[in-house]
Coordinates of C-alpha atoms and ligand atoms in Angstrom, one line a residue:
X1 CA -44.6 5.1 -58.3
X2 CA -41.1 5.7 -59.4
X3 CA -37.8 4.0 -59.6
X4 CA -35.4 6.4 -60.0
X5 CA -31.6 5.8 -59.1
X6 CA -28.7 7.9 -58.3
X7 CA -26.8 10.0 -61.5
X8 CA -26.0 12.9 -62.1
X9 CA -29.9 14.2 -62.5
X10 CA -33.1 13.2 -62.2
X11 CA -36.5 13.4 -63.8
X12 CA -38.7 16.3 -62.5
X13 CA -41.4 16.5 -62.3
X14 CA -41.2 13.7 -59.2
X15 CA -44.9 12.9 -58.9
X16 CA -46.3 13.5 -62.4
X17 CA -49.9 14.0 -63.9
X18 CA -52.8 15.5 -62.0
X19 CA -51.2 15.8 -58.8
X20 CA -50.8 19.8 -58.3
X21 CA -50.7 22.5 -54.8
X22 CA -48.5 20.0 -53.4
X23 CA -48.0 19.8 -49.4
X24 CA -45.2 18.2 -47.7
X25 CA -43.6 17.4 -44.0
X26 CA -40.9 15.0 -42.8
X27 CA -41.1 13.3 -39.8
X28 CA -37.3 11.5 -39.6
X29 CA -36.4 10.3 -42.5
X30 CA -39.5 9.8 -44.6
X31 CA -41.8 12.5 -46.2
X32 CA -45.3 12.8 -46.5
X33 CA -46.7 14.4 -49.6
X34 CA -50.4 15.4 -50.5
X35 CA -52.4 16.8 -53.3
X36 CA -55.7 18.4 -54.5
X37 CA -58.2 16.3 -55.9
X38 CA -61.2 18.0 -57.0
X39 CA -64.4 16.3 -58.0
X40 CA -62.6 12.9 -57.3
X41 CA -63.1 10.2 -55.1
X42 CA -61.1 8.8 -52.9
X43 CA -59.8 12.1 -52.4
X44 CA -56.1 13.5 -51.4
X45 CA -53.5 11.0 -52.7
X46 CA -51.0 10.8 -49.9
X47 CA -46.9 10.0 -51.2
X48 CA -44.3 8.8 -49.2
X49 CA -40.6 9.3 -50.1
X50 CA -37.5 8.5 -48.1
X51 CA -35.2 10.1 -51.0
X52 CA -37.4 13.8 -52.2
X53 CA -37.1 12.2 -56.0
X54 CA -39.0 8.8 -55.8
X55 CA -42.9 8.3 -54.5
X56 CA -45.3 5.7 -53.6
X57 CA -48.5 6.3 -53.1
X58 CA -49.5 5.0 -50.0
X59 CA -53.5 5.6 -50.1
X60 CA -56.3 8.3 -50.4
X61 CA -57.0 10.6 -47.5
X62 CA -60.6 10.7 -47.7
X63 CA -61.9 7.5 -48.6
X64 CA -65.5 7.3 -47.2
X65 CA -68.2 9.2 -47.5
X66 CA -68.4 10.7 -43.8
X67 CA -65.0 13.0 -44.7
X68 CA -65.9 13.4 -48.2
X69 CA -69.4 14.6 -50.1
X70 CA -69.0 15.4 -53.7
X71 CA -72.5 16.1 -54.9
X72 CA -73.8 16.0 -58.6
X73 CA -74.8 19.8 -58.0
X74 CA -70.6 21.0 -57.2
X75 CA -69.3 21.7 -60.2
X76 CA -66.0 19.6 -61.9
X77 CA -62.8 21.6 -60.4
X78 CA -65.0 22.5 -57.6
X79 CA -64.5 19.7 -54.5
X80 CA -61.2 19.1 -52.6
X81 CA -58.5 21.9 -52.9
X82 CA -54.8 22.7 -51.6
X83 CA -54.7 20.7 -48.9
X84 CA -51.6 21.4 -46.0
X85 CA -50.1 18.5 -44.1
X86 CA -47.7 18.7 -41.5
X87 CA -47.1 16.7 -38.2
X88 CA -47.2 18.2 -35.0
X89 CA -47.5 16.8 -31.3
X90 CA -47.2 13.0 -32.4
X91 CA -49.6 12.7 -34.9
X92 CA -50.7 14.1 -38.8
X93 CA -52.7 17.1 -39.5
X94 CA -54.4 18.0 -43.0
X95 CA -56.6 20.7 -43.3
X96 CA -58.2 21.5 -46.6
X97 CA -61.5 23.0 -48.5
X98 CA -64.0 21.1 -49.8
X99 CA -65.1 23.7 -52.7
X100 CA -69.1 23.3 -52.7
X101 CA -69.9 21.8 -49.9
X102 CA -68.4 21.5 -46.5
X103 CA -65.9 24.2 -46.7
X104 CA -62.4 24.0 -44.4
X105 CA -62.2 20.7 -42.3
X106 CA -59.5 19.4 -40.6
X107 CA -58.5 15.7 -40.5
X108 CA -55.9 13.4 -38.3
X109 CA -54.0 10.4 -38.7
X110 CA -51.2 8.8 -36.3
X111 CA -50.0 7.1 -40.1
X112 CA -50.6 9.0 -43.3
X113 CA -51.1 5.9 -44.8
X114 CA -54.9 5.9 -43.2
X115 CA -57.0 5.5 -41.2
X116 CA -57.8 9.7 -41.8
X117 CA -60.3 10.7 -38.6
X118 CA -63.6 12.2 -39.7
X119 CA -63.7 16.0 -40.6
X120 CA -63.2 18.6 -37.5
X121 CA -65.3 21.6 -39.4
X122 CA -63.9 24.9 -39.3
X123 CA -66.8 27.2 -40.1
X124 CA -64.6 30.5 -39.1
X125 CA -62.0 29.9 -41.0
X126 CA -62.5 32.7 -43.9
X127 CA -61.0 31.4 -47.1
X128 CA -59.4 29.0 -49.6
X129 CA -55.8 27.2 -48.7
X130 CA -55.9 26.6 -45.5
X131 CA -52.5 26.5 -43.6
X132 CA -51.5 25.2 -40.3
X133 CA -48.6 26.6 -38.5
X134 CA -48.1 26.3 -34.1
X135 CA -46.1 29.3 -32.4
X136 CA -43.7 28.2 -29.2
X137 CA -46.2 28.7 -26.9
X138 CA -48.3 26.3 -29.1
X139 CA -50.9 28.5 -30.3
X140 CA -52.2 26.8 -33.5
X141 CA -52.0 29.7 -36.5
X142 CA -54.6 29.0 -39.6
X143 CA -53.6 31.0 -42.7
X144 CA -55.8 31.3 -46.1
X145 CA -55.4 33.1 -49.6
X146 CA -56.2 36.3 -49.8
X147 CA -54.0 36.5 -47.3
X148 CA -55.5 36.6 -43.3
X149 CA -54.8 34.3 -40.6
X150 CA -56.8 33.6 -37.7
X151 CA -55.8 31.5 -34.5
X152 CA -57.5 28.2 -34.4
X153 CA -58.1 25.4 -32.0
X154 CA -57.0 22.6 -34.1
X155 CA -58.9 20.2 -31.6
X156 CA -62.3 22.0 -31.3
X157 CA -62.4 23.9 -34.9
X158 CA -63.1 27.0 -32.9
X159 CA -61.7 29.9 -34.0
X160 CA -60.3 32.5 -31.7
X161 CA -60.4 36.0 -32.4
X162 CA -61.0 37.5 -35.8
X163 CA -59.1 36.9 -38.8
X164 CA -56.7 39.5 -40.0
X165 CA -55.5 40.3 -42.8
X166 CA -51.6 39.6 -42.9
X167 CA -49.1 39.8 -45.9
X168 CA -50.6 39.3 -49.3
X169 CA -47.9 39.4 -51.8
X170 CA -45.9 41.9 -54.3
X171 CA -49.4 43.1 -55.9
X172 CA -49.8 39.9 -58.1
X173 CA -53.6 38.8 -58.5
X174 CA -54.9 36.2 -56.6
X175 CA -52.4 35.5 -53.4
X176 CA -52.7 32.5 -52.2
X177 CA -51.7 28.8 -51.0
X178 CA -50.2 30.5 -48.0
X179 CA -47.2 28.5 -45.9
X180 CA -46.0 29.6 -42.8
X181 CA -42.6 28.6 -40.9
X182 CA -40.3 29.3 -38.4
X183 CA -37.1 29.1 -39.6
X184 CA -34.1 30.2 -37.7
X185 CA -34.8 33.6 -36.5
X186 CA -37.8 34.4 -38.2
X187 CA -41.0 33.4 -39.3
X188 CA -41.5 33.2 -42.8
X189 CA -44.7 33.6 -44.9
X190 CA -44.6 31.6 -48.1
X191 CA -47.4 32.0 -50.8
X192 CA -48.1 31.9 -54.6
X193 CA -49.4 34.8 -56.6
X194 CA -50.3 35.6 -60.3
X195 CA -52.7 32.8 -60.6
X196 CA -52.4 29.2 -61.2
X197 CA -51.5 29.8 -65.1
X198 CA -49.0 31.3 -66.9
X199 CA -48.3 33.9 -64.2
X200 CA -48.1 32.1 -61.1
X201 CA -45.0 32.7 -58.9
X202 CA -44.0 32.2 -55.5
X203 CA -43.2 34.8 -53.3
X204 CA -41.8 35.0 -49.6
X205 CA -41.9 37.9 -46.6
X206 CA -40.4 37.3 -42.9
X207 CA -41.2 38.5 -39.5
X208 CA -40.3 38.5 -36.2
X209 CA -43.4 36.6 -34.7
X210 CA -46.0 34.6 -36.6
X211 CA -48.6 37.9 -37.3
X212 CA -46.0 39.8 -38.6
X213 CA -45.6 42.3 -39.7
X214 CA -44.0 41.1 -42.6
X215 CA -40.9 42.6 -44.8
X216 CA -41.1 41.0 -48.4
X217 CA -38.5 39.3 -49.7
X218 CA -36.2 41.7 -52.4
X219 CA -36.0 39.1 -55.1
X220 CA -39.5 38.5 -55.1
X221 CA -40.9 36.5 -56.9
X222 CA -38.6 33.8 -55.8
X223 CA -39.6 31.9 -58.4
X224 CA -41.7 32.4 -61.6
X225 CA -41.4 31.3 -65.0
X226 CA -43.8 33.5 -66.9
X227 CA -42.7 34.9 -69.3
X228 CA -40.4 33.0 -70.6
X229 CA -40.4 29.9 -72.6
X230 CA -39.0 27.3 -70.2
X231 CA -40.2 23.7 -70.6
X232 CA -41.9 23.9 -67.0
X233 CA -45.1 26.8 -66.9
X234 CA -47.5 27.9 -64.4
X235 CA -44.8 27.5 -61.7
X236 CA -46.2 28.3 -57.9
X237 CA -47.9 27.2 -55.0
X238 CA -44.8 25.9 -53.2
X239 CA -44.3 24.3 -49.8
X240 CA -40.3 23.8 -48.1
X241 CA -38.7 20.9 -46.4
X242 CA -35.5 20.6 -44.8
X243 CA -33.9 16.7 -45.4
X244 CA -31.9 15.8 -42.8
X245 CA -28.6 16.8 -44.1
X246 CA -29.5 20.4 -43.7
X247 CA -30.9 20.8 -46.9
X248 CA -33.8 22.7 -47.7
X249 CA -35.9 22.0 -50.8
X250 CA -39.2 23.4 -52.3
X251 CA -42.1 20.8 -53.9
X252 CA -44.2 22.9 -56.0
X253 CA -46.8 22.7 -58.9
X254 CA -45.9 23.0 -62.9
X255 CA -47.2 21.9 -66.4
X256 CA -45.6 20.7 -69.1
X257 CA -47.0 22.5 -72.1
X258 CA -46.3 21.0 -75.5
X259 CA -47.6 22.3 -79.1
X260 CA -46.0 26.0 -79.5
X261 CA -45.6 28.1 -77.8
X262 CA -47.8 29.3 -75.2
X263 CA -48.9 25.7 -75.9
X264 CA -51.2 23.2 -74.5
X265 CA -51.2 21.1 -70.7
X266 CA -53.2 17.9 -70.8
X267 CA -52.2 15.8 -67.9
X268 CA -52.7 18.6 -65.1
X269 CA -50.8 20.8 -62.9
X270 CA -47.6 18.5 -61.8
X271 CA -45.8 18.0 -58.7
X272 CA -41.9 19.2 -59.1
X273 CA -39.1 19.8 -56.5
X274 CA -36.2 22.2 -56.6
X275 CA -33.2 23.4 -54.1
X276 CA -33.5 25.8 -52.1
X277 CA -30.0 27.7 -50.6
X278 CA -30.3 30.8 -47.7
X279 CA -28.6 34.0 -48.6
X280 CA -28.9 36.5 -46.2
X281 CA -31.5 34.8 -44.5
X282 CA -34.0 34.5 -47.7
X283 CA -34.3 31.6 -49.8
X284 CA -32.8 31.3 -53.2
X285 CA -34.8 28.6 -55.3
X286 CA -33.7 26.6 -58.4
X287 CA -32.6 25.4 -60.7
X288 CA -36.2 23.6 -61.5
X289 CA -35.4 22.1 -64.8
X290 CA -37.0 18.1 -66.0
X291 CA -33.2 17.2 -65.0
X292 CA -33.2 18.0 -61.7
X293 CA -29.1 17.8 -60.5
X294 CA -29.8 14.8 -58.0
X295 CA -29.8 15.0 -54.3
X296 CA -26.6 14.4 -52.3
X297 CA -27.9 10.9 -50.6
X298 CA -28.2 7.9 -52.2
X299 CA -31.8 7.1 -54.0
X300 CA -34.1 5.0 -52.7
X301 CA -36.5 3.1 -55.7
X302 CA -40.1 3.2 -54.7
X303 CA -42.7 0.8 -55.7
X304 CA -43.4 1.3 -59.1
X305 CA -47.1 1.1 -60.3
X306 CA -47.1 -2.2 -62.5
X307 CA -48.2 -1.9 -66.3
X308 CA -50.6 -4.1 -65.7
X309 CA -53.6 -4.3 -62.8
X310 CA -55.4 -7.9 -63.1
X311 CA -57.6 -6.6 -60.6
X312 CA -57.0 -9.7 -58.6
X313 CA -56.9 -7.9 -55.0
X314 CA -60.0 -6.9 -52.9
X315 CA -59.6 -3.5 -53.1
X316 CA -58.5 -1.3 -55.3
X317 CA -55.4 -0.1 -55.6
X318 CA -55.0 3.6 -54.1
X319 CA -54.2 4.9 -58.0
X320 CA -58.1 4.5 -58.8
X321 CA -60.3 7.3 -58.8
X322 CA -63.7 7.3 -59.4
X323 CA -65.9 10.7 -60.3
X324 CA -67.9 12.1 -57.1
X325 CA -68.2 8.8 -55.6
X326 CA -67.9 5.2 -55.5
X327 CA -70.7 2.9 -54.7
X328 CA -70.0 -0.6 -54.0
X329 CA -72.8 -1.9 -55.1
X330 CA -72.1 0.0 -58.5
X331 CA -67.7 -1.1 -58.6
X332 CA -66.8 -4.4 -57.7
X333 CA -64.2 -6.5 -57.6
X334 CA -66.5 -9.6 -56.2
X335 CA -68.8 -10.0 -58.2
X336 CA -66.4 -11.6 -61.2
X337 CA -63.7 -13.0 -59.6
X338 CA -60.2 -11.2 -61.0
X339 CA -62.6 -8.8 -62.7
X340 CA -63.7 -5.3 -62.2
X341 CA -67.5 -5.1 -62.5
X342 CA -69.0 -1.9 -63.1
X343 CA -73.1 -1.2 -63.1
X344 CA -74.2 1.2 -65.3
X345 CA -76.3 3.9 -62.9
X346 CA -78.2 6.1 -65.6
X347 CA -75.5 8.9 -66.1
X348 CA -73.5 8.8 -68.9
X349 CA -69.5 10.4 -69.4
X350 CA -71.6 13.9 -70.7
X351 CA -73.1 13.8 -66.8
X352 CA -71.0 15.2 -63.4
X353 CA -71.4 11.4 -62.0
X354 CA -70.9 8.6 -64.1
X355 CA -69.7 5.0 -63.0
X356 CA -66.0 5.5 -64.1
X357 CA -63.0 3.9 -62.8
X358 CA -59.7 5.9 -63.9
X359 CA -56.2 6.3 -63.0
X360 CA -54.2 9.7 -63.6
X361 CA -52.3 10.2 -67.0
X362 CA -48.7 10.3 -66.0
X363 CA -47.0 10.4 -68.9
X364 CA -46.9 13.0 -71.8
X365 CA -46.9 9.5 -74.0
X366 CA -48.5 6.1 -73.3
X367 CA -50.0 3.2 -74.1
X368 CA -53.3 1.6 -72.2
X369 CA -55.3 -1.2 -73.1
X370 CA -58.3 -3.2 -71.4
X371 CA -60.2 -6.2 -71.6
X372 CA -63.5 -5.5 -70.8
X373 CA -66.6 -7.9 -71.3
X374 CA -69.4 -6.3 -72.4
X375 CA -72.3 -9.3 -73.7
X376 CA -74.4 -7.6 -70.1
X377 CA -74.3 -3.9 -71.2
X378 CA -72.2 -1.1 -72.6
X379 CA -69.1 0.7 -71.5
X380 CA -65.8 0.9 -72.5
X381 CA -62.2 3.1 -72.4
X382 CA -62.5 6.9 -71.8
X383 CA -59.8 9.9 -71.3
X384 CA -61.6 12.2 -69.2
X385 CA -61.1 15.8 -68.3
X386 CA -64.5 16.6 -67.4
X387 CA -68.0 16.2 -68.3
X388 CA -67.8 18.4 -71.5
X389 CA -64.4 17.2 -72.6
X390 CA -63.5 13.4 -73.3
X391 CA -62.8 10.9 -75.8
X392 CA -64.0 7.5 -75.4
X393 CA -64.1 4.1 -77.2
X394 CA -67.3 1.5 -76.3
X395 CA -67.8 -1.6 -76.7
X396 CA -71.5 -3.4 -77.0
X397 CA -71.5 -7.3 -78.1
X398 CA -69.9 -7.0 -81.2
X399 CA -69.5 -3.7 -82.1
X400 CA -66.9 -0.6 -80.9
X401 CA -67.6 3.0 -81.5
X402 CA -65.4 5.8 -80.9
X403 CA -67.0 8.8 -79.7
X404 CA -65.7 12.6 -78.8
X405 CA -67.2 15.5 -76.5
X406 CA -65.5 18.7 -77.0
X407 CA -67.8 21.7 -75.0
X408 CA -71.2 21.4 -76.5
X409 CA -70.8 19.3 -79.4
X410 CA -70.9 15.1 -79.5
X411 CA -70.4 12.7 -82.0
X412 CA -69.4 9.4 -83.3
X413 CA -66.4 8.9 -84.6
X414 CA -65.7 6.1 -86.2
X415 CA -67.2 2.2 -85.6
X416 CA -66.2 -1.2 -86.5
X417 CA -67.6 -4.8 -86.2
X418 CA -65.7 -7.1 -83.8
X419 CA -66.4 -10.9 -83.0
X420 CA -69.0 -11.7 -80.1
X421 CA -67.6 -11.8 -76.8
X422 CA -64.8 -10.1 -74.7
X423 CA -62.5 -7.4 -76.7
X424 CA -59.1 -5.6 -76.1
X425 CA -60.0 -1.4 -76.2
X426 CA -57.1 0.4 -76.3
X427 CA -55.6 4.3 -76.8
X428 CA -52.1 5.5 -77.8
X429 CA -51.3 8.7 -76.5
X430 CA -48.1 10.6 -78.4
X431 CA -46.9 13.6 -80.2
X432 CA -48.4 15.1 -83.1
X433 CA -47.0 14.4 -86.6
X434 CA -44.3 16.6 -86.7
X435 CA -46.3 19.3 -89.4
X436 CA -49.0 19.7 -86.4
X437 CA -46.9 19.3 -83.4
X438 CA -46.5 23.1 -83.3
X439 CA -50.0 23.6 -82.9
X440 CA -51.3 20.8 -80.8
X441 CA -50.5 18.9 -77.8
X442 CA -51.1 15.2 -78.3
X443 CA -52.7 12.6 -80.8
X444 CA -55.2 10.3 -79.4
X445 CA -55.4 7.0 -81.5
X446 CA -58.5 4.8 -80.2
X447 CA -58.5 1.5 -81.3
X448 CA -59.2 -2.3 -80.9
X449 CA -56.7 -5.1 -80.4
X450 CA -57.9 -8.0 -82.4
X451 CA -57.3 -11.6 -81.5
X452 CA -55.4 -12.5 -84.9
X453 CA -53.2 -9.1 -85.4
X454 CA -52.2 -5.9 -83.3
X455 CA -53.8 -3.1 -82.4
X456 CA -56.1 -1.5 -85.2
X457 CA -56.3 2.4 -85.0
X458 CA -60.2 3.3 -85.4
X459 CA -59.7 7.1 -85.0
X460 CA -57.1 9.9 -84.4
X461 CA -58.2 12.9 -82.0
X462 CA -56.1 15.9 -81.5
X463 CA -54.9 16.2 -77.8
X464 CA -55.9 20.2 -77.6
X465 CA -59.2 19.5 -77.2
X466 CA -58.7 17.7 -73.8
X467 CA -56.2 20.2 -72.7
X468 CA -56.8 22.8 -70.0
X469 CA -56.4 25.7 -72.0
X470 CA -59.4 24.7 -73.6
X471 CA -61.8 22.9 -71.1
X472 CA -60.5 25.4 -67.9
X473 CA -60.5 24.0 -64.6
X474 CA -58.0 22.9 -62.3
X475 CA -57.2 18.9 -63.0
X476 CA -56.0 17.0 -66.2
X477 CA -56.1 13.6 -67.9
X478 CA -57.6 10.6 -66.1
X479 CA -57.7 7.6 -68.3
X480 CA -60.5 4.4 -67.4
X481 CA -63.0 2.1 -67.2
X482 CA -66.7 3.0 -67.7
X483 CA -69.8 1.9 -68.0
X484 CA -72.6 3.0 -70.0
X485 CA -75.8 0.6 -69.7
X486 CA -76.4 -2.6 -68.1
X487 CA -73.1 -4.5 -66.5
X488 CA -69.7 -4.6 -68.1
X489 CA -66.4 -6.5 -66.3
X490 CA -62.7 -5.5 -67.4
X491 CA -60.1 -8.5 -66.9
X492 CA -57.3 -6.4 -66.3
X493 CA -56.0 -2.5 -67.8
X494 CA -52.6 -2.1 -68.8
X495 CA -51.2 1.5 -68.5
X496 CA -47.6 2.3 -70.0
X497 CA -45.1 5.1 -70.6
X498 CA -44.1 4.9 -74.2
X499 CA -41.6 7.6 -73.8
X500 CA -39.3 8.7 -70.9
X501 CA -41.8 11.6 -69.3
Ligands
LIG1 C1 -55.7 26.4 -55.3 C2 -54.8 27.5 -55.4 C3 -54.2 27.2 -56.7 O1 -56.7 26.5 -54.3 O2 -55.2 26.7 -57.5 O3 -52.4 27.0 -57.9 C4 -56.3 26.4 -56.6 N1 -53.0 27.2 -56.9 O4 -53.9 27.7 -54.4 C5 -56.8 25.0 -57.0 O5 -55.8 24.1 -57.1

C-alpha cells in the first residue's frame, strides 16, 4: 500500500482515500487496522503495519454473503459502519453495525488476514459504534455512541443487564465512536464528538473502574481542528496504540479539503496517525500535520499496490470493491482468461446495485486507464460516489460517450467515434486551473487513448460535484470498471498518483 522510508517526516495521512473511523490493536510487533465500508462489498478492509506509517492491505473482513447483506432497499452510506478490532484471549474480535439490516454483529478470526467467522448477532446491544473492552476479572464491556455501555457475552451475543448510559462528552452533538482502555491506573473512555464534519473532535474522561464514573479530561477536546484552516478537517473518531517502545499513538479520521476555504473533500474521510505523550495522566495529542515527524524505529516498506492490475490472478485483489454485492456469475476473472468479465444485470450507475468493479481514489491527483472490450455490450470507466453522483466514460463498438449525474439531473457529455474493437478509457484527476482552484476541488478530464497518439481529453468536469459537501454521506471516490448492457472484459486498469498525495 505504501513504501515509505525513514526521514525526518512522513506522509499522513498513512492509509489514504475512503478509509475513515479507523480501529486498531497490536499483537507483538504488527498492527491490525480496520475501516468502515458502507454500501460496499467485500466489506471492512483489514491493514497490517509493522512500522504505524506504512500499510498493506491484507483482505476484506466480510467477504461472503453469510456475514454481510447489503440490500438494494439500504440506502448508499447506510451498510457497514465504525467497526472496533482488538485481540483478546488468543484470537481477533470485530464488532460492527450493519446500518439497515442486521444491526451490531460480532465476528472472529485467529489471523486478521481471514478466514472472519460468521456474525455472532447482538440484538441488545443499543446503538451505533460498538466497542469492545474486557475488565480483570474478564467481563467483556460493549460501549456505543450516544454514550451507554452494557456488559456482553462476547461468545453468546447475550447481553447482561441493561445498558446504561455512561460518559457522553463536553456537550458536543452527536458523541460517539466510543474507545475504552485501561491504561495505567485508570480506565479511560475515548470518543469523538461534534459530528463527522467540520466540528468533529475527540475527547477523553477517566475512571477508576470500567462504568465510571467518569472525570473529563481539562483540555477537552484533545483534539479538534474546527475552526481553523489547517490542511487536515473533520478531525475525530480516534482509537490509541502503544508500539512497543512505550510509545503511544492515535489513528484517527481526516479530509483533505481543497478549493477555498471551507472547501471541498472528494476522496472520503482518511485514515491519519499522530503522537500521543501522558501529562498528568491525560493524553496530549499532536502534532497531526501531512508531515508527520517520523517514528523513532526504523520503517518498514509495505507492499505497494502496483500501477497496473492485468487481472491475471484468480481472485481479485483485496483493493476491489464492488456496490452491494458481487455475484460470480456476474464478475469473472474465468471466463476471459487475464480478463475481468463483467455481465451487465439490468441496473445501471443511476441504480443502488450496478455490476461495478472499483478500487478507492487514494490520491488527491491521478491517472487511470483501462482496456476494456466492449463488441458484447456496453460499459466502461466511472468515478463513483453514489448513485446520484458520478462521472463516467462508455464505450459501445465504436463509439465512447462521456456522461455526468449530479443529484437529479443526467446528461451526455461529449462523444467521439473510435475504431471497432478494444479501446483504452481513461480519466486524469488534478487541480483546477489556477483562476478556479479557489472554488472547486478537482478537474475530471475523461478521455480515450488512441492507438496512433496519446490520450485525447473528451470532456472536463468540475471535482465539486463528486465531493461530499455536495452529495452527503459518509464515503468518497471509488474509481472502476462497469458494465452497462450485455458483456464487457477489461484487459488490465492502471491506477497512478500523478502527484505526491
Ligand atoms: C460513524 C461515526 C462517525 O458511525 O461517522 O465519524 C459514522 N464518525 O462514528 C459513519 O462513519
Amino acid at each position: 500500500m505504501s513504501g515509505h522510508l525513514a526521514g525526518s517526516t512522513v506522509p499522513n495521512p498513512v492509509i489514504p482515500g475512503f478509509h475513515p473511523d479507523p480501529s486498531i490493536c497490536r499483537v507483538g510487533d504488527d498492527y491490525y487496522l480496520v475501516c468502515s465500508s458502507f454500501e460496499y462489498f467485500p466489506g471492512i478492509p483489514v491493514f497490517h503495519s509493522r512500522d504505524l506509517v506504512n500499510w498493506t492491505q491484507l483482505g476484506n473482513a466480510l467477504d461472503r454473503p453469510s456475514q454481510l447483506r447489503l440490500p438494494r432497499e439500504m440506502p448508499s452510506s447506510a451498510g457497514i459502519y465504525a467497526p472496533t478490532l482488538r485481540h483478546h484471549d488468543g484470537r481477533f474480535w470485530l464488532i460492527v453495525t450493519n446500518v439497515g439490516d442486521s444491526g451490531n454483529m460480532l465476528f472472529t478470526a485467529t489471523d486478521p488476514a481471514g478466514p472472519w467467522s460468521d456474525p455472532v448477532r447482538l440484538p441488545g446491544v443499543p446503538g451505533i459504534d460498538p466497542d469492545l473492552a474486557w475488565d480483570e476479572d474478564g467481563t467483556c464491556w460493549c460501549t456505543v455512541a450516544g454514550i451507554s455501555q452494557v456488559r456482553l457475552d462476547p461468545y453468546t451475543g447475550e447481553t447482561l443487564g441493561e445498558p446504561e448510559r455512561t460518559w457522553s462528552g463536553t456537550g458536543g452533538q452527536a458523541p460517539e465512536a466510543p474507545h475504552l482502555y485501561r491504561i495505567g491506573e485508570y480506565w479511560y473512555l475515548l470518543i469523538a464528538e461534534g459530528g463527522t464534519e467540520r466540528g468533529h473532535g475527540v475527547s477523553i474522561a477517566r475512571g477508576r473502574t470500567p462504568t465510571g464514573p467518569f472525570e473529563s479530561c481539562p483540555a477537552n477536546p484533545v483534539l479538534t481542528h474546527r475552526s481553523t484552516n489547517h490542511p487536515i478537517q473533520n478531525t475525530g473518531h480516534a482509537d490509541l496504540v502503544q508500539a512497543p517502545d512505550g510509545s503511544w499513538w492515535m489513528v484517527l479520521l481526516g479530509v483533505r479539503p481543497r478549493g477555498g476555504t471551507p472547501g471541498w473533500h472528494v476522496i472520503g474521510r482518511e485514515t491519519f496517525l499522530a503522537p500521543v505523550e501522558w501529562v498528568d495522566d491525560w493524553p496530549v495529542v499532536g502534532p497531526l500535520t501531512p508531515e508527520l515527524p517520523a517514528p523513532a524505529w526504523p520503517l518498514i516498506p509495505a507492499t505497494g499496490l502496483p500501477v497496473r492490475d492485468d487481472f491475471d490472478h484468480a481472485e481479485l485483489q483485496p483493493c476491489w470493491i464492488s456496490v452491494r454485492e458481487r455475484p460470480a456469475q456476474l464478475v469473472t476473472t474465468k471466463e476471459r482468461s487475464g480478463w475481468l468479465t463483467l455481465h451487465a444485470a439490468g441496473a445501471s450507475l443511476d441504480e443502488p446495485d450496478p455490476v461495478f468493479v472499483g478500487r478507492r481514489q487514494q490520491h488527491l491527483d491521478c491517472s487511470v486507464r483501462t482496456l476494456i472490450d466492449p463488441a458484447e455490450g456496453r460499459g466502461g470507466l466511472a468515478v463513483r460516489l453514489d448513485e446520484r453522483h458520478h462521472y463516467e466514460i462508455e464505450a459501445v463498438d465504436g463509439r465512447v460517450t462521456v456522461f455526468a449525474r449530479i443529484g437529479p439531473l443526467r446528461t451526455e457529455v461529449a462523444s467521439i467515434l473510435v475504431p471497432a474493437g478494444p479501446v483504452v478509457l481513461g480519466v486524469e484527476i488534478g487541480p483546477h486551473p489556477p483562476e478556479d482552484s479557489r472554488t472547486a476541488p478537482d478537474l475530471l478530464s475523461f478521455g480515450v487513448e488512441l492507438p496512433d497518439g496519446g490520450f485525447t481529453p473528451l470532456a472536463s468536469l468540475d471535482g465539486r460535484y463528486l465531493s461530499t459537501e455536495v452529495a452527503g454521506g459518509f464515503t468518497g471516490r471509488v474509481i472502476g470498471m462497469y458494465a452497462a448492457a450485455g458483456t464487457v472484459h477489461f484487459d488490465w486498469f492502471d491506477y497512478e498518483p500523478t502527484s505526491a498525495s
